[in-house]
PDB file of C-alpha atoms in Angstrom:
ATOM      1  CA  MET A 351     -22.568  28.233 -25.778  1.00  0.00           C
ATOM      2  CA  ALA A 352     -22.104  24.468 -25.319  1.00  0.00           C
ATOM      3  CA  MET A 353     -18.655  22.901 -24.696  1.00  0.00           C
ATOM      4  CA  GLU A 354     -17.877  19.845 -26.767  1.00  0.00           C
ATOM      5  CA  GLU A 355     -18.030  16.521 -24.719  1.00  0.00           C
ATOM      6  CA  THR A 356     -14.943  15.205 -26.333  1.00  0.00           C
ATOM      7  CA  ALA A 357     -12.904  18.040 -24.987  1.00  0.00           C
ATOM      8  CA  PHE A 358     -13.223  16.926 -21.369  1.00  0.00           C
ATOM      9  CA  GLU A 359     -12.027  14.314 -18.936  1.00  0.00           C
ATOM     10  CA  VAL A 360     -13.086  14.513 -15.396  1.00  0.00           C
ATOM     11  CA  SER A 361     -10.605  13.335 -12.727  1.00  0.00           C
ATOM     12  CA  ASP A 362     -11.319  13.121  -8.967  1.00  0.00           C
ATOM     13  CA  ILE A 363      -8.096  13.277  -6.818  1.00  0.00           C
ATOM     14  CA  LEU A 364      -8.490  12.138  -3.284  1.00  0.00           C
ATOM     15  CA  SER A 365      -5.988  12.189  -0.381  1.00  0.00           C
ATOM     16  CA  GLY A 366      -3.950   8.811  -0.485  1.00  0.00           C
ATOM     17  CA  GLU A 367      -5.145   5.818   1.522  1.00  0.00           C
ATOM     18  CA  ALA A 368      -8.126   7.606   3.036  1.00  0.00           C
ATOM     19  CA  GLU A 369     -10.682   5.320   1.590  1.00  0.00           C
ATOM     20  CA  ASP A 370     -10.927   1.614   2.558  1.00  0.00           C
ATOM     21  CA  SER A 371     -10.113   0.529  -0.950  1.00  0.00           C
ATOM     22  CA  ALA A 372      -6.998   2.738  -1.366  1.00  0.00           C
ATOM     23  CA  THR A 373      -3.381   1.640  -1.161  1.00  0.00           C
ATOM     24  CA  PRO A 374      -1.071   2.910   1.425  1.00  0.00           C
ATOM     25  CA  VAL A 375       0.945   6.080   0.887  1.00  0.00           C
ATOM     26  CA  SER A 376       4.503   5.378  -0.319  1.00  0.00           C
ATOM     27  CA  GLN A 377       7.117   5.729   2.484  1.00  0.00           C
ATOM     28  CA  GLN A 378       8.923   8.154   0.107  1.00  0.00           C
ATOM     29  CA  LEU A 379       5.975  10.680   0.564  1.00  0.00           C
ATOM     30  CA  GLN A 380       6.218  10.454   4.448  1.00  0.00           C
ATOM     31  CA  PRO A 381       5.716  12.631   6.342  1.00  0.00           C
ATOM     32  CA  LEU A 382       2.872  13.751   4.171  1.00  0.00           C
ATOM     33  CA  SER A 383       2.763  17.499   3.244  1.00  0.00           C
ATOM     34  CA  LEU A 384       0.450  19.794   1.227  1.00  0.00           C
ATOM     35  CA  ALA A 385       3.615  20.508  -1.006  1.00  0.00           C
ATOM     36  CA  THR A 386       3.975  16.800  -1.735  1.00  0.00           C
ATOM     37  CA  MET A 387       0.330  16.404  -2.497  1.00  0.00           C
ATOM     38  CA  SER A 388       0.742  19.344  -5.024  1.00  0.00           C
ATOM     39  CA  THR A 389       3.610  17.488  -6.585  1.00  0.00           C
ATOM     40  CA  GLN A 390       1.390  14.354  -7.019  1.00  0.00           C
ATOM     41  CA  VAL A 391      -1.336  16.413  -8.656  1.00  0.00           C
ATOM     42  CA  TYR A 392       1.194  17.560 -11.298  1.00  0.00           C
ATOM     43  CA  GLU A 393       2.529  14.086 -11.699  1.00  0.00           C
ATOM     44  CA  ILE A 394      -0.939  12.660 -12.300  1.00  0.00           C
ATOM     45  CA  ALA A 395      -1.520  15.384 -14.880  1.00  0.00           C
ATOM     46  CA  GLN A 396       1.608  14.581 -16.662  1.00  0.00           C
ATOM     47  CA  HIS A 397       0.899  10.746 -16.606  1.00  0.00           C
ATOM     48  CA  TYR A 398      -2.432  11.296 -18.419  1.00  0.00           C
ATOM     49  CA  LYS A 399      -1.085  14.074 -20.533  1.00  0.00           C
ATOM     50  CA  LEU A 400      -3.587  16.498 -19.382  1.00  0.00           C
ATOM     51  CA  ARG A 401      -3.775  20.168 -20.493  1.00  0.00           C
ATOM     52  CA  GLU A 402      -6.064  23.039 -20.043  1.00  0.00           C
ATOM     53  CA  CYS A 403      -7.001  21.651 -16.704  1.00  0.00           C
ATOM     54  CA  LEU A 404      -9.880  23.128 -14.631  1.00  0.00           C
ATOM     55  CA  GLY A 405      -9.296  22.669 -10.968  1.00  0.00           C
ATOM     56  CA  LEU A 406     -12.026  22.567  -8.281  1.00  0.00           C
ATOM     57  CA  GLY A 407     -10.599  22.582  -4.715  1.00  0.00           C
ATOM     58  CA  VAL A 408     -12.300  22.948  -1.339  1.00  0.00           C
ATOM     59  CA  GLY A 409     -10.631  24.154   1.785  1.00  0.00           C
ATOM     60  CA  ASN A 410      -7.048  22.741   1.894  1.00  0.00           C
ATOM     61  CA  GLY A 411      -7.715  20.942  -1.476  1.00  0.00           C
ATOM     62  CA  GLY A 412      -7.908  24.657  -2.883  1.00  0.00           C
ATOM     63  CA  TYR A 413      -4.487  25.282  -1.270  1.00  0.00           C
ATOM     64  CA  ILE A 414      -3.145  22.116  -2.973  1.00  0.00           C
ATOM     65  CA  LEU A 415      -4.407  22.978  -6.429  1.00  0.00           C
ATOM     66  CA  THR A 416      -3.280  26.623  -6.026  1.00  0.00           C
ATOM     67  CA  HIS A 417       0.187  25.488  -5.071  1.00  0.00           C
ATOM     68  CA  CYS A 418       0.269  23.352  -8.159  1.00  0.00           C
ATOM     69  CA  ALA A 419      -1.020  25.944 -10.497  1.00  0.00           C
ATOM     70  CA  ALA A 420       1.466  28.505  -9.249  1.00  0.00           C
ATOM     71  CA  GLU A 421       4.379  26.083  -9.566  1.00  0.00           C
ATOM     72  CA  HIS A 422       3.225  24.801 -13.080  1.00  0.00           C
ATOM     73  CA  PRO A 423       1.507  27.871 -14.534  1.00  0.00           C
ATOM     74  CA  GLY A 424       1.167  26.095 -18.058  1.00  0.00           C
ATOM     75  CA  LEU A 425      -1.090  23.261 -16.642  1.00  0.00           C
ATOM     76  CA  PHE A 426      -4.234  25.054 -15.640  1.00  0.00           C
ATOM     77  CA  ALA A 427      -6.614  27.052 -17.561  1.00  0.00           C
ATOM     78  CA  GLY A 428      -8.715  27.926 -14.467  1.00  0.00           C
ATOM     79  CA  LEU A 429      -9.264  27.361 -10.710  1.00  0.00           C
ATOM     80  CA  ILE A 430     -12.476  27.273  -8.785  1.00  0.00           C
ATOM     81  CA  LEU A 431     -11.499  27.728  -5.165  1.00  0.00           C
ATOM     82  CA  ILE A 432     -14.051  27.235  -2.520  1.00  0.00           C
ATOM     83  CA  SER A 433     -12.910  28.642   0.882  1.00  0.00           C
ATOM     84  CA  PRO A 434      -9.237  27.715   0.344  1.00  0.00           C
ATOM     85  CA  SER A 435      -6.691  28.026   3.190  1.00  0.00           C
ATOM     86  CA  SER A 436      -3.578  30.233   2.462  1.00  0.00           C
ATOM     87  CA  GLN A 437      -2.116  30.938   5.778  1.00  0.00           C
ATOM     88  CA  PRO A 438      -0.544  28.815   8.580  1.00  0.00           C
ATOM     89  CA  ALA A 439      -3.036  27.412  11.020  1.00  0.00           C
ATOM     90  CA  GLY A 440      -4.544  29.599  13.632  1.00  0.00           C
ATOM     91  CA  TRP A 441      -4.626  28.933  17.273  1.00  0.00           C
ATOM     92  CA  TRP A 442      -8.200  27.232  17.258  1.00  0.00           C
ATOM     93  CA  GLU A 443      -7.333  25.108  14.178  1.00  0.00           C
ATOM     94  CA  TRP A 444      -4.005  24.187  15.583  1.00  0.00           C
ATOM     95  CA  GLY A 445      -4.763  23.548  19.218  1.00  0.00           C
ATOM     96  CA  MET A 446      -8.074  21.587  18.745  1.00  0.00           C
ATOM     97  CA  GLY A 447      -6.398  19.923  15.698  1.00  0.00           C
ATOM     98  CA  ARG A 448      -3.669  18.428  17.842  1.00  0.00           C
ATOM     99  CA  VAL A 449      -6.405  17.032  20.058  1.00  0.00           C
ATOM    100  CA  ALA A 450      -8.195  15.548  17.217  1.00  0.00           C
ATOM    101  CA  LEU A 451      -4.931  14.016  15.812  1.00  0.00           C
ATOM    102  CA  THR A 452      -4.426  12.198  19.232  1.00  0.00           C
ATOM    103  CA  THR A 453      -8.111  10.931  19.194  1.00  0.00           C
ATOM    104  CA  LEU A 454      -7.771   9.761  15.597  1.00  0.00           C
ATOM    105  CA  ARG A 455      -4.577   7.822  16.268  1.00  0.00           C
ATOM    106  CA  THR A 456      -5.695   6.301  19.670  1.00  0.00           C
ATOM    107  CA  TRP A 457      -9.580   5.952  19.426  1.00  0.00           C
ATOM    108  CA  GLY A 458     -10.454   6.443  15.769  1.00  0.00           C
ATOM    109  CA  TRP A 459     -13.579   8.301  14.999  1.00  0.00           C
ATOM    110  CA  ALA A 460     -14.594   9.272  18.554  1.00  0.00           C
ATOM    111  CA  ALA A 461     -17.026  12.179  18.890  1.00  0.00           C
ATOM    112  CA  THR A 462     -14.135  14.535  19.693  1.00  0.00           C
ATOM    113  CA  ALA A 463     -12.629  14.066  16.108  1.00  0.00           C
ATOM    114  CA  ARG A 464     -16.038  14.103  14.407  1.00  0.00           C
ATOM    115  CA  ASP A 465     -16.969  17.267  16.118  1.00  0.00           C
ATOM    116  CA  TYR A 466     -13.724  18.956  15.281  1.00  0.00           C
ATOM    117  CA  PHE A 467     -14.122  18.278  11.482  1.00  0.00           C
ATOM    118  CA  ALA A 468     -17.631  19.359  11.517  1.00  0.00           C
ATOM    119  CA  LYS A 469     -16.796  22.760  13.234  1.00  0.00           C
ATOM    120  CA  ARG A 470     -13.934  23.057  10.694  1.00  0.00           C
ATOM    121  CA  LEU A 471     -16.187  22.734   7.680  1.00  0.00           C
ATOM    122  CA  PHE A 472     -19.719  24.033   8.489  1.00  0.00           C
ATOM    123  CA  SER A 473     -21.080  27.327   9.683  1.00  0.00           C
ATOM    124  CA  PRO A 474     -22.450  27.551  13.307  1.00  0.00           C
ATOM    125  CA  ALA A 475     -25.893  28.148  11.801  1.00  0.00           C
ATOM    126  CA  THR A 476     -25.852  24.720   9.948  1.00  0.00           C
ATOM    127  CA  LEU A 477     -24.493  22.912  13.132  1.00  0.00           C
ATOM    128  CA  GLN A 478     -27.461  24.470  15.191  1.00  0.00           C
ATOM    129  CA  ILE A 479     -30.107  23.374  12.783  1.00  0.00           C
ATOM    130  CA  LEU A 480     -32.391  20.775  14.568  1.00  0.00           C
ATOM    131  CA  GLY A 481     -29.721  20.751  17.452  1.00  0.00           C
ATOM    132  CA  GLY A 482     -27.008  19.519  15.062  1.00  0.00           C
ATOM    133  CA  ASP A 483     -29.266  16.637  13.861  1.00  0.00           C
ATOM    134  CA  SER A 484     -30.062  18.022  10.220  1.00  0.00           C
ATOM    135  CA  ASP A 485     -29.842  15.594   7.355  1.00  0.00           C
ATOM    136  CA  LEU A 486     -26.540  17.324   6.108  1.00  0.00           C
ATOM    137  CA  VAL A 487     -24.689  17.034   9.429  1.00  0.00           C
ATOM    138  CA  ARG A 488     -26.046  13.590  10.138  1.00  0.00           C
ATOM    139  CA  ALA A 489     -24.800  12.354   6.693  1.00  0.00           C
ATOM    140  CA  PHE A 490     -21.493  14.062   7.323  1.00  0.00           C
ATOM    141  CA  HIS A 491     -20.978  12.215  10.684  1.00  0.00           C
ATOM    142  CA  ARG A 492     -21.940   8.948   8.953  1.00  0.00           C
ATOM    143  CA  ASP A 493     -19.723   9.238   5.877  1.00  0.00           C
ATOM    144  CA  ILE A 494     -16.702  10.630   7.659  1.00  0.00           C
ATOM    145  CA  GLN A 495     -16.495   7.371   9.581  1.00  0.00           C
ATOM    146  CA  THR A 496     -15.954   5.389   6.456  1.00  0.00           C
ATOM    147  CA  LEU A 497     -12.465   6.976   6.182  1.00  0.00           C
ATOM    148  CA  ARG A 498      -9.422   5.372   7.708  1.00  0.00           C
ATOM    149  CA  PRO A 499      -8.515   7.272  10.885  1.00  0.00           C
ATOM    150  CA  GLY A 500      -4.819   6.932  10.418  1.00  0.00           C
ATOM    151  CA  ALA A 501      -4.868   8.253   6.912  1.00  0.00           C
ATOM    152  CA  VAL A 502      -7.071  11.187   7.907  1.00  0.00           C
ATOM    153  CA  ALA A 503      -4.591  11.792  10.738  1.00  0.00           C
ATOM    154  CA  ALA A 504      -1.820  11.982   8.317  1.00  0.00           C
ATOM    155  CA  TYR A 505      -3.651  14.440   6.145  1.00  0.00           C
ATOM    156  CA  LEU A 506      -4.514  16.488   9.164  1.00  0.00           C
ATOM    157  CA  SER A 507      -1.055  16.651  10.252  1.00  0.00           C
ATOM    158  CA  ALA A 508       0.050  17.998   6.881  1.00  0.00           C
ATOM    159  CA  VAL A 509      -2.840  20.660   7.002  1.00  0.00           C
ATOM    160  CA  LEU A 510      -1.764  21.809  10.525  1.00  0.00           C
ATOM    161  CA  TYR A 511       1.882  22.325   9.360  1.00  0.00           C
ATOM    162  CA  ARG A 512       1.232  24.010   6.134  1.00  0.00           C
ATOM    163  CA  PRO A 513       3.199  27.290   5.315  1.00  0.00           C
ATOM    164  CA  SER A 514       1.821  30.452   3.870  1.00  0.00           C
ATOM    165  CA  LEU A 515       0.700  30.233   0.286  1.00  0.00           C
ATOM    166  CA  ILE A 516       0.738  34.031  -0.237  1.00  0.00           C
ATOM    167  CA  PRO A 517       4.200  34.212  -1.889  1.00  0.00           C
ATOM    168  CA  LEU A 518       2.981  31.791  -4.577  1.00  0.00           C
ATOM    169  CA  ILE A 519      -0.180  33.618  -5.396  1.00  0.00           C
ATOM    170  CA  LYS A 520       1.325  36.291  -7.623  1.00  0.00           C
ATOM    171  CA  LYS A 521       2.789  33.423  -9.804  1.00  0.00           C
ATOM    172  CA  LEU A 522      -0.764  32.277 -10.783  1.00  0.00           C
ATOM    173  CA  LYS A 523      -1.429  32.812 -14.622  1.00  0.00           C
ATOM    174  CA  CYS A 524      -4.797  30.991 -14.922  1.00  0.00           C
ATOM    175  CA  ARG A 525      -8.300  32.535 -14.257  1.00  0.00           C
ATOM    176  CA  VAL A 526      -9.491  32.157 -10.658  1.00  0.00           C
ATOM    177  CA  LEU A 527     -12.872  32.070  -9.200  1.00  0.00           C
ATOM    178  CA  LEU A 528     -12.846  32.256  -5.398  1.00  0.00           C
ATOM    179  CA  ILE A 529     -15.992  31.504  -3.400  1.00  0.00           C
ATOM    180  CA  TYR A 530     -15.872  31.538   0.363  1.00  0.00           C
ATOM    181  CA  GLY A 531     -18.348  31.210   3.220  1.00  0.00           C
ATOM    182  CA  ALA A 532     -18.619  34.359   5.422  1.00  0.00           C
ATOM    183  CA  GLU A 533     -18.652  32.111   8.491  1.00  0.00           C
ATOM    184  CA  GLY A 534     -15.933  29.730   7.392  1.00  0.00           C
ATOM    185  CA  LEU A 535     -12.645  28.904   9.060  1.00  0.00           C
ATOM    186  CA  TYR A 536     -10.596  30.389   6.192  1.00  0.00           C
ATOM    187  CA  GLU A 537     -12.495  33.720   5.712  1.00  0.00           C
ATOM    188  CA  ASN A 538      -9.404  35.771   6.496  1.00  0.00           C
ATOM    189  CA  ASP A 539      -7.142  33.322   4.393  1.00  0.00           C
ATOM    190  CA  CYS A 540      -9.533  34.112   1.337  1.00  0.00           C
ATOM    191  CA  MET A 541      -9.040  37.874   1.947  1.00  0.00           C
ATOM    192  CA  GLU A 542      -5.303  37.351   1.891  1.00  0.00           C
ATOM    193  CA  ILE A 543      -5.486  35.757  -1.446  1.00  0.00           C
ATOM    194  CA  SER A 544      -7.750  38.463  -2.854  1.00  0.00           C
ATOM    195  CA  ASN A 545      -5.315  41.120  -1.657  1.00  0.00           C
ATOM    196  CA  ALA A 546      -2.350  39.262  -3.178  1.00  0.00           C
ATOM    197  CA  ILE A 547      -3.698  38.049  -6.513  1.00  0.00           C
ATOM    198  CA  ASN A 548      -3.675  39.729  -9.945  1.00  0.00           C
ATOM    199  CA  LYS A 549      -7.172  41.041 -10.229  1.00  0.00           C
ATOM    200  CA  THR A 550      -7.313  41.047 -14.135  1.00  0.00           C
ATOM    201  CA  ARG A 551      -8.498  37.474 -14.186  1.00  0.00           C
ATOM    202  CA  PHE A 552      -9.972  37.070 -10.824  1.00  0.00           C
ATOM    203  CA  ALA A 553     -13.526  37.066  -9.361  1.00  0.00           C
ATOM    204  CA  LEU A 554     -14.506  36.788  -5.720  1.00  0.00           C
ATOM    205  CA  LEU A 555     -17.973  35.851  -4.138  1.00  0.00           C
ATOM    206  CA  GLU A 556     -18.703  35.922  -0.414  1.00  0.00           C
ATOM    207  CA  VAL A 557     -21.671  33.631   0.546  1.00  0.00           C
ATOM    208  CA  GLN A 558     -23.554  34.471   3.765  1.00  0.00           C
ATOM    209  CA  HIS A 559     -24.451  31.936   6.373  1.00  0.00           C
ATOM    210  CA  ALA A 560     -21.999  29.292   5.037  1.00  0.00           C
ATOM    211  CA  GLY A 561     -18.789  27.830   6.277  1.00  0.00           C
ATOM    212  CA  VAL A 562     -16.026  26.123   4.271  1.00  0.00           C
ATOM    213  CA  LEU A 563     -18.352  23.771   2.531  1.00  0.00           C
ATOM    214  CA  VAL A 564     -20.247  26.363   0.628  1.00  0.00           C
ATOM    215  CA  ASN A 565     -20.958  23.756  -1.998  1.00  0.00           C
ATOM    216  CA  GLU A 566     -22.805  21.732   0.535  1.00  0.00           C
ATOM    217  CA  GLU A 567     -24.546  24.464   2.602  1.00  0.00           C
ATOM    218  CA  ARG A 568     -25.482  26.988  -0.098  1.00  0.00           C
ATOM    219  CA  PRO A 569     -25.000  25.222  -3.466  1.00  0.00           C
ATOM    220  CA  THR A 570     -27.513  27.295  -5.420  1.00  0.00           C
ATOM    221  CA  GLU A 571     -25.504  30.531  -4.544  1.00  0.00           C
ATOM    222  CA  MET A 572     -22.651  29.109  -6.713  1.00  0.00           C
ATOM    223  CA  LEU A 573     -24.603  28.483  -9.887  1.00  0.00           C
ATOM    224  CA  SER A 574     -24.586  31.900 -11.548  1.00  0.00           C
ATOM    225  CA  PRO A 575     -20.846  32.639 -10.696  1.00  0.00           C
ATOM    226  CA  LEU A 576     -19.873  29.231 -12.005  1.00  0.00           C
ATOM    227  CA  GLN A 577     -21.719  29.704 -15.234  1.00  0.00           C
ATOM    228  CA  LEU A 578     -20.131  33.030 -15.867  1.00  0.00           C
ATOM    229  CA  PHE A 579     -16.739  31.735 -14.974  1.00  0.00           C
ATOM    230  CA  LEU A 580     -17.109  28.909 -17.485  1.00  0.00           C
ATOM    231  CA  THR A 581     -18.400  31.212 -20.104  1.00  0.00           C
ATOM    232  CA  ALA A 582     -15.347  33.473 -19.638  1.00  0.00           C
ATOM    233  CA  LEU A 583     -13.159  30.383 -20.167  1.00  0.00           C
ATOM    234  CA  GLN A 584     -15.052  29.386 -23.430  1.00  0.00           C
ATOM    235  CA  LEU A 585     -14.547  32.991 -24.777  1.00  0.00           C
ATOM    236  CA  GLU A 586     -10.840  32.356 -24.337  1.00  0.00           C
ATOM    237  CA  GLY A 587     -11.118  29.181 -26.335  1.00  0.00           C
ATOM    238  CA  ILE A 588     -10.721  26.933 -23.437  1.00  0.00           C
ATOM    239  CA  GLY A 589     -12.635  23.587 -23.545  1.00  0.00           C
ATOM    240  CA  LEU A 590     -13.301  23.808 -27.203  1.00  0.00           C
ATOM    241  CA  GLY A 591     -10.347  21.839 -28.470  1.00  0.00           C
ATOM    242  CA  TYR A 592      -8.114  24.930 -28.670  1.00  0.00           C
ATOM    243  CA  ALA A 593      -4.638  23.744 -29.721  1.00  0.00           C
ATOM    244  CA  GLY A 594      -2.623  26.411 -28.078  1.00  0.00           C
ATOM    245  CA  GLU A 595      -0.707  25.967 -24.979  1.00  0.00           C
ATOM    246  CA  VAL A 596      -2.228  27.278 -21.735  1.00  0.00           C
ATOM    247  CA  GLY A 597       0.129  29.746 -20.097  1.00  0.00           C
ATOM    248  CA  SER A 598       2.340  30.370 -23.057  1.00  0.00           C
TER     249      SER A 598
END
């Protein structure tokens, strides 16, 4: 069953000022938090008069979209969450994250900061391929250095100080597909979401030998679950120009 092209608008929302061409984050949003970023997502959707949104979020991007969908249940038709965080930062994430923050603010993209983010996002198996010199890891180290260190530090600080998302999970009304890497930083967080969420419109997939970035490490593992998820939304009338109001 093919969805109508005219029913879609694709929007990519990035953390403010991280890219070279981006404008600085307003002082009104400082200090940055995942909650304020969730509010920004809602304001963007309101500005463009979006409805029946389908959100795709990875790691803490999944946290932000889940927060927004829980606070504004009429906005989202579905969420695809890839290894989302849901709990406060653990001891390794927090302790090494503070070191990475100091490095970013003082020396920029030194090896300490790059290695921290690589360990956050990839599985140990991926980092060990070719002694850490695989095409995927090499591309990651190259591309991450194109981001502004100060902006990434502000985002990382917001991530490290995040509160638990679990109290909001039960407020979700939309369909949810949660895919997580068995070797990822947020494996336990995903289990907490699974325990708290309403199971009637929820699907869970564990991907072996993957970290947070399942979409980069094991993309083919996601194809069938994504197809089934989108088909389920179509059967509900989502994406076909349905005039009803999501969440009503």
